[in-house]
mmCIF file of C-alpha atoms in Angstrom:
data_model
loop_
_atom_site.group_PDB
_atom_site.id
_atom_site.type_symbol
_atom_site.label_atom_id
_atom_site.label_comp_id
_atom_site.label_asym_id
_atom_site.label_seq_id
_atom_site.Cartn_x
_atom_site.Cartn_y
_atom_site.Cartn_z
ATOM 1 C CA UNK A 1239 -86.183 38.233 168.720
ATOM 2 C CA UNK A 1240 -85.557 39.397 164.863
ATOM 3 C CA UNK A 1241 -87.505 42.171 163.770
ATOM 4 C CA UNK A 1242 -89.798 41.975 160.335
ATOM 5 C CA UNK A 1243 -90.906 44.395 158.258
ATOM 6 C CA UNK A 1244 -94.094 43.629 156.164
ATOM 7 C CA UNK A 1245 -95.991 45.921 153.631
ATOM 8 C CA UNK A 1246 -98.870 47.740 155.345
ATOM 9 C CA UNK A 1247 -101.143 46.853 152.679
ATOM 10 C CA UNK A 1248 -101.926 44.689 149.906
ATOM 11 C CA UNK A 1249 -104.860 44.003 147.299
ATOM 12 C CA UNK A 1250 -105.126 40.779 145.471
ATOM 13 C CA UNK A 1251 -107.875 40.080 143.042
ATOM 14 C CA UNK A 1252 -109.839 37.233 143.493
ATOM 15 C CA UNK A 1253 -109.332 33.849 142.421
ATOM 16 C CA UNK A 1254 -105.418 34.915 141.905
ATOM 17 C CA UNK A 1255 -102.571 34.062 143.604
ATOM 18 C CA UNK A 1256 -101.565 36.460 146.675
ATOM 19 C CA UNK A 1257 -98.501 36.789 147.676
ATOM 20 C CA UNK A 1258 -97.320 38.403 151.416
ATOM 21 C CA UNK A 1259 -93.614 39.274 151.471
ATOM 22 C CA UNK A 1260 -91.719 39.116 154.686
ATOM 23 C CA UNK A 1261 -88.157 40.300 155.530
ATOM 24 C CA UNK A 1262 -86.359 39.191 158.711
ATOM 25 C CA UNK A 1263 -83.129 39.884 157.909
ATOM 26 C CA UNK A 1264 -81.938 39.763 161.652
ATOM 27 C CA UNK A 1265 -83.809 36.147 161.769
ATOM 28 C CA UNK A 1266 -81.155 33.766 163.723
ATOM 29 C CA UNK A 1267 -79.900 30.169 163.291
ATOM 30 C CA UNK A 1268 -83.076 28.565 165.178
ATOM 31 C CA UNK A 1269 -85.632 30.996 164.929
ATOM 32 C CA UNK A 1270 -88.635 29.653 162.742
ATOM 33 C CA UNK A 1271 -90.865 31.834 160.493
ATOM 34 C CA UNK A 1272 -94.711 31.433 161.897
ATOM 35 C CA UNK A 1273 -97.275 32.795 159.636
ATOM 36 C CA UNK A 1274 -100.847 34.252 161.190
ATOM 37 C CA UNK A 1275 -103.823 36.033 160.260
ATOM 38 C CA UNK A 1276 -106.695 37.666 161.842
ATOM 39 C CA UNK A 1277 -109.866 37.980 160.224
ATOM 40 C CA UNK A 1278 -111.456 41.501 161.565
ATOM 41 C CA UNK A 1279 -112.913 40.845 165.031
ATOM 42 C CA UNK A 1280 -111.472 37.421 165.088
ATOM 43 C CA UNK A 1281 -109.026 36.016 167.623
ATOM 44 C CA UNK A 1282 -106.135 35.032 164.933
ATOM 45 C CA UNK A 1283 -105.152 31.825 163.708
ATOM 46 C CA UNK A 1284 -102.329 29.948 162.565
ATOM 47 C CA UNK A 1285 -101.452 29.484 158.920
ATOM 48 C CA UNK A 1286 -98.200 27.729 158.680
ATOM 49 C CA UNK A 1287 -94.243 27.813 159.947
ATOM 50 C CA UNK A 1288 -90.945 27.051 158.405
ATOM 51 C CA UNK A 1289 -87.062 27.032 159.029
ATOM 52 C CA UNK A 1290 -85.160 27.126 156.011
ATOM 53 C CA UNK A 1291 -87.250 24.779 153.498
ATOM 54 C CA UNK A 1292 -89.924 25.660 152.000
ATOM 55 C CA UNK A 1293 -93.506 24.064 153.464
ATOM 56 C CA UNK A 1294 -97.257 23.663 151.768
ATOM 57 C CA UNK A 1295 -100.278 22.725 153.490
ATOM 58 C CA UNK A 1296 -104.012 23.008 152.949
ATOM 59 C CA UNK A 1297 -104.280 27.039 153.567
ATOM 60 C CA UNK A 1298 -100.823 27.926 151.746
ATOM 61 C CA UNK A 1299 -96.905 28.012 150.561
ATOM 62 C CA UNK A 1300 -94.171 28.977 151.872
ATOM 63 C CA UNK A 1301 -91.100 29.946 150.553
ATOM 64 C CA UNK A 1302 -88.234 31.056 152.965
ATOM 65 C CA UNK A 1303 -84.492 32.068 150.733
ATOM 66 C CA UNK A 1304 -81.764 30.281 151.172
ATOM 67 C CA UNK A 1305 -79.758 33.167 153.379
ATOM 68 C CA UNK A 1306 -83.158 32.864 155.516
ATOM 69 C CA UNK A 1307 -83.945 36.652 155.677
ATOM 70 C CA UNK A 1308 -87.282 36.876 153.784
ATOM 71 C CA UNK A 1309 -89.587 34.925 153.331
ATOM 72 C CA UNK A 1310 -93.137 34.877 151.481
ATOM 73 C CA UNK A 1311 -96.436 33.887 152.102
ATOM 74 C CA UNK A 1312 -98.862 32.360 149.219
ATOM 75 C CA UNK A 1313 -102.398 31.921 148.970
ATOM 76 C CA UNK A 1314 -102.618 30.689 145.786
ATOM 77 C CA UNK A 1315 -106.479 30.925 145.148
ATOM 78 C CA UNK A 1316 -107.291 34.197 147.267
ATOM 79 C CA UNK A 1317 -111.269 34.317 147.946
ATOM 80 C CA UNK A 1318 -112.940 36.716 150.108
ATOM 81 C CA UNK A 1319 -112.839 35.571 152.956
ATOM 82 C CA UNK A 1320 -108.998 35.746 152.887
ATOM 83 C CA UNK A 1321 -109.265 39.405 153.659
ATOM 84 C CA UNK A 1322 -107.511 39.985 157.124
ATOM 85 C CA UNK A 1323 -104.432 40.961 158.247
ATOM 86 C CA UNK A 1324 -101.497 38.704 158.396
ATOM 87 C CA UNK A 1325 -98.639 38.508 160.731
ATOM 88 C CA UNK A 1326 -95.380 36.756 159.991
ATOM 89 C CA UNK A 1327 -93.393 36.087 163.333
ATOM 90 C CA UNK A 1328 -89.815 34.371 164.148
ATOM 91 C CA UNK A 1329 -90.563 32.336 167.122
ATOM 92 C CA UNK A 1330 -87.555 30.277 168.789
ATOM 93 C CA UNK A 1331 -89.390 26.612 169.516
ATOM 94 C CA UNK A 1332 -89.438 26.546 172.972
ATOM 95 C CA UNK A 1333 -91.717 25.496 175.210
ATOM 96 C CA UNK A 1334 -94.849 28.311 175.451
ATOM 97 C CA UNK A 1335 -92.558 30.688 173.137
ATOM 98 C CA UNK A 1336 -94.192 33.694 173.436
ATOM 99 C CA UNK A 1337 -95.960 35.265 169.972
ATOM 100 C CA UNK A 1338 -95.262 38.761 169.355
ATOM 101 C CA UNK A 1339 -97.411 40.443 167.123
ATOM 102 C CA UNK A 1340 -95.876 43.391 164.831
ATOM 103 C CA UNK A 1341 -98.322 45.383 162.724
ATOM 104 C CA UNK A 1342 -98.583 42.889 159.610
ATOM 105 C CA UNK A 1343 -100.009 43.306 155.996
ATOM 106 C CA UNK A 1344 -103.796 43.769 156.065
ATOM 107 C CA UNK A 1345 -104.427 41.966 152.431
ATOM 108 C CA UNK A 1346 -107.579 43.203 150.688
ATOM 109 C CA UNK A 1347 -109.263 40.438 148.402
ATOM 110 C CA UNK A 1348 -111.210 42.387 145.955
ATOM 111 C CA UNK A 1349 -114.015 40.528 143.633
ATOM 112 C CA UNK B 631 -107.013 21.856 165.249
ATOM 113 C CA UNK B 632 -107.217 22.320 168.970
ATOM 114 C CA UNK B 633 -110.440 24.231 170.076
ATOM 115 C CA UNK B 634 -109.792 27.265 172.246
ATOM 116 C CA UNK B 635 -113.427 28.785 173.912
ATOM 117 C CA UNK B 636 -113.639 32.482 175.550
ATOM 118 C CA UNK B 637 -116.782 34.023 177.037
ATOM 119 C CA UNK B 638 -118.380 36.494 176.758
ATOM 120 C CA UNK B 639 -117.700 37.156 173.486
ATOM 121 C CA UNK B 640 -118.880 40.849 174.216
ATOM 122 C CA UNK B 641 -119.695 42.668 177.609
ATOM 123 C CA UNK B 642 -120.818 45.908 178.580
ATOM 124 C CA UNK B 643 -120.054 47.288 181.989
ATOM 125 C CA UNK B 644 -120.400 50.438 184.304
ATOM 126 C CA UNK B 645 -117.225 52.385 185.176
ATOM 127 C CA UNK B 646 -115.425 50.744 188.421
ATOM 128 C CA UNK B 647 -116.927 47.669 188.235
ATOM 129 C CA UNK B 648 -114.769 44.126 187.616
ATOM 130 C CA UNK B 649 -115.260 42.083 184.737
ATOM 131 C CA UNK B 650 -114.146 38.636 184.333
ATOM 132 C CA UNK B 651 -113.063 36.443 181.196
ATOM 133 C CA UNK B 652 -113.067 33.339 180.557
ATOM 134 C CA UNK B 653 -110.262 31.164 178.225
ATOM 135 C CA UNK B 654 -111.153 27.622 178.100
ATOM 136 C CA UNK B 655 -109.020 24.533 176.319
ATOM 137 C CA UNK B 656 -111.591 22.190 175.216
ATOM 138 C CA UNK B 657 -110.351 19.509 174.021
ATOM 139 C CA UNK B 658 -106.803 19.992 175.096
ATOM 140 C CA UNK B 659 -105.064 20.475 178.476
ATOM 141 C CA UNK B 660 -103.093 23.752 178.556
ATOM 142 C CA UNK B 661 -100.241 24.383 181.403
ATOM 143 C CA UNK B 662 -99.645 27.756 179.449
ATOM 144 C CA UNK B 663 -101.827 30.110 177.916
ATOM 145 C CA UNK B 664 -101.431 33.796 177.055
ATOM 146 C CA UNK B 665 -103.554 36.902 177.301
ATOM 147 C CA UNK B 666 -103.426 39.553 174.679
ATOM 148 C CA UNK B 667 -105.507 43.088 174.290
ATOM 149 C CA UNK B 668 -105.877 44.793 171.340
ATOM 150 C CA UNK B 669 -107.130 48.215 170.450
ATOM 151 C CA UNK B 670 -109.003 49.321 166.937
ATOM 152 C CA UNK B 671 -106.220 49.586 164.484
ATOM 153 C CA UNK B 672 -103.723 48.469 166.372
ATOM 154 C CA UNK B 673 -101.895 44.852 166.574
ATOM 155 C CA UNK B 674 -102.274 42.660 169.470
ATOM 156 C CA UNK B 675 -100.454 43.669 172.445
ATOM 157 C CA UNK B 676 -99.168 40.470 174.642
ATOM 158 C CA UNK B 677 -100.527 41.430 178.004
ATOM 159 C CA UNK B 678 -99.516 38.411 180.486
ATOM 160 C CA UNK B 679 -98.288 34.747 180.256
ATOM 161 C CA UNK B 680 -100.707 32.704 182.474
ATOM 162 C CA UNK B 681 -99.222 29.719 184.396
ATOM 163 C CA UNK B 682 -101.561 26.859 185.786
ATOM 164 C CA UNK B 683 -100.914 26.453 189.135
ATOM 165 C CA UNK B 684 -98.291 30.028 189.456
ATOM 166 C CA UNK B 685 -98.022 33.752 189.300
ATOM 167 C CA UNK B 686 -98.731 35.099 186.069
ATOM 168 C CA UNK B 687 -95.948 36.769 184.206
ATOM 169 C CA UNK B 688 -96.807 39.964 183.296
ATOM 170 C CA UNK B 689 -95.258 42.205 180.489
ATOM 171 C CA UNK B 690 -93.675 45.397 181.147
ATOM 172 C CA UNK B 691 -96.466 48.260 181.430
ATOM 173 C CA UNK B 692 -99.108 46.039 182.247
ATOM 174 C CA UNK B 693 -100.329 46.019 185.995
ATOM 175 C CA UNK B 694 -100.863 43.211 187.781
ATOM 176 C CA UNK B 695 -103.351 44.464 190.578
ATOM 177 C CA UNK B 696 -105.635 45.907 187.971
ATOM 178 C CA UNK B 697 -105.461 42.451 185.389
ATOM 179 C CA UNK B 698 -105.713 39.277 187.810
ATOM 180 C CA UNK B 699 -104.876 36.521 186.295
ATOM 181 C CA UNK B 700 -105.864 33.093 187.740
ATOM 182 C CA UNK B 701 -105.044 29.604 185.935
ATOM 183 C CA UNK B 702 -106.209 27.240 188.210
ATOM 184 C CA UNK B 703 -106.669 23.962 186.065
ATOM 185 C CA UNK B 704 -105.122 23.246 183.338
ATOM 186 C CA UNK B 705 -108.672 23.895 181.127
ATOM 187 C CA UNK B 706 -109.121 27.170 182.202
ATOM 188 C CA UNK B 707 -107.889 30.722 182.689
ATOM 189 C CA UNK B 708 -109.357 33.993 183.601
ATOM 190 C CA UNK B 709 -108.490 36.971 183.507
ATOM 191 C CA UNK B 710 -110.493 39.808 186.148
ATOM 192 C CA UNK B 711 -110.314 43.499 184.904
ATOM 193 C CA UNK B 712 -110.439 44.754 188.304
ATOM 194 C CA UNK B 713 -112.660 48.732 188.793
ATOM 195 C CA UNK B 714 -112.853 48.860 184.934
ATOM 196 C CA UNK B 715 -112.564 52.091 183.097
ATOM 197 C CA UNK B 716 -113.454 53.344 179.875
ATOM 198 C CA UNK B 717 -109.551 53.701 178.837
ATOM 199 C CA UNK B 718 -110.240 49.653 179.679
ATOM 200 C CA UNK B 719 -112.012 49.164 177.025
ATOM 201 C CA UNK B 720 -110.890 46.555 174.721
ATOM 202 C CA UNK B 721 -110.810 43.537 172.638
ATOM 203 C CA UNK B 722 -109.063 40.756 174.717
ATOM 204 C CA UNK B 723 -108.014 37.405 173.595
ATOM 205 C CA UNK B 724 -106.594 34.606 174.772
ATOM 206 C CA UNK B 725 -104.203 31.636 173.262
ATOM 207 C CA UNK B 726 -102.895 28.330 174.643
ATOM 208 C CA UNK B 727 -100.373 25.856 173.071
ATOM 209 C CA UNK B 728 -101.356 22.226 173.160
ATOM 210 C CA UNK B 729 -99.262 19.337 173.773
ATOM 211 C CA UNK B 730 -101.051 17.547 171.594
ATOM 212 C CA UNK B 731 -97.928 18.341 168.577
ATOM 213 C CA UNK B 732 -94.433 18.927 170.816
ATOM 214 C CA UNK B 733 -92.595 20.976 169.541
ATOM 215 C CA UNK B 734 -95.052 22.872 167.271
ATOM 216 C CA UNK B 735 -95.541 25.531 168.911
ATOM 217 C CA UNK B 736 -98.747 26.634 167.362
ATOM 218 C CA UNK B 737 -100.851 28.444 169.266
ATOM 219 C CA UNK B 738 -104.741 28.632 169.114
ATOM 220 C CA UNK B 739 -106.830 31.870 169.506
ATOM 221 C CA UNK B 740 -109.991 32.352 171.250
ATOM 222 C CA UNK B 741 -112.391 34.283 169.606
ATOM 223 C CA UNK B 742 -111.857 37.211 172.007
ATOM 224 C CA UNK B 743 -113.917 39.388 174.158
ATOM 225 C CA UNK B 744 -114.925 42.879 173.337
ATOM 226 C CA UNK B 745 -115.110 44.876 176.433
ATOM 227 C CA UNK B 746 -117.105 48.034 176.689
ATOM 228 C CA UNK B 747 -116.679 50.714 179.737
ATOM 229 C CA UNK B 748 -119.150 53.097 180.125
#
């Protein structure tokens, strides 16, 4: 599996755009990018998941580069209650791929 | 989204006793789900794939007599912390993959249980 490396720590004012970098520069051909957080004392929860092109839904963006090794996540209105630490994860989709979790970015919304 | 249930959400138990956990699909059948412990501070730690109807698979480290696993439909899991100890304490959480979007490969979180060792 390819390693990531994410900042420890973020802050993002409210109301602004946040914006989680990932690198995976060891990603391979048809590993996918998964994005999770965990709200403290929360079991986590998906956010979204990409190959190469770049994917929106209703929680975020996200934009993987072309050569595929980093990737970021956006929230573009951050409130508080998008304080929690998120995890970006190359999965391979098989069947009941396992999910690894590395240390992630704990992102700080402050008012 | 797919509705993943654990209970308790938080017990407290006396050293060398067993404590069971439950990890419930609800609205989704599950022939996978996945057990995961997680210390203050610290990232989850994958623990044990659970396999209706099989042996778990457990990862390296973790010991199998002292976590039972037992996935006997394919609704519900548990997992037994057999003669618990306070280095047992933990919060423990549980994920399962639904069928319901192949090839997805999103999985859904319980809400975990804290576990307390006196």
């Amino acid at each position: 599996d390819a390693k990531t490396t994410q900042p420890t720590s973020m802050d993002c004012a409210e109301g602004r755009a946040a914006n989680l970098p990932c690198n995976h520069s060891t990603i391979s051909g048809n590993e996918y990018v998964y994005w999770y957080r965990q709200i403290h004392s929360q079991g986590p929860q998906y956010i979204i998941h990409g190959l190469k092109n770049n994917e929106t839904n209703e929680m975020a963006s996200l934009i993987i580069t072309e050569d595929r090794k980093s990737s970021t996540l956006i929230l573009p209105h951050a409130t508080l209650r998008d304080t929690a630490v998120y995890y970006c994860i190359p999965i391979t989709k098989t069947s009941y791929d396992k999910v690894i979790f590395g240390p992630g970015t704990s992102l700080s919304v402050i008012p | 989204g797919a509705v993943v249930s654990q209970h308790p959400s938080r017990v407290i138990c006396k050293s060398g006793t067993s404590v069971k956990i439950e990890c419930r699909s609800l609205d989704f059948q599950a022939t996978t789900m996945f057990w995961y412990r997680q210390f203050p501070k610290q990232s989850l730690m994958l623990m044990a794939t659970s396999n209706e109807g099989s042996k778990a698979t457990y990862e390296q480290g973790v010991e199998k007599d002292k976590f039972l696993i037992n996935h006997a439909s394919l609704t519900l899991s548990t997992l037994t912390v057999t003669s618990a100890h306070p280095e047992d304490s933990s919060f423990y959480i549980c994920s399962a993959e639904t069928l319901r979007d192949p090839g997805s490969d999103i999985q859904y979180f319980g809400a975990g249980t804290r576990l307390s060792v006196l």
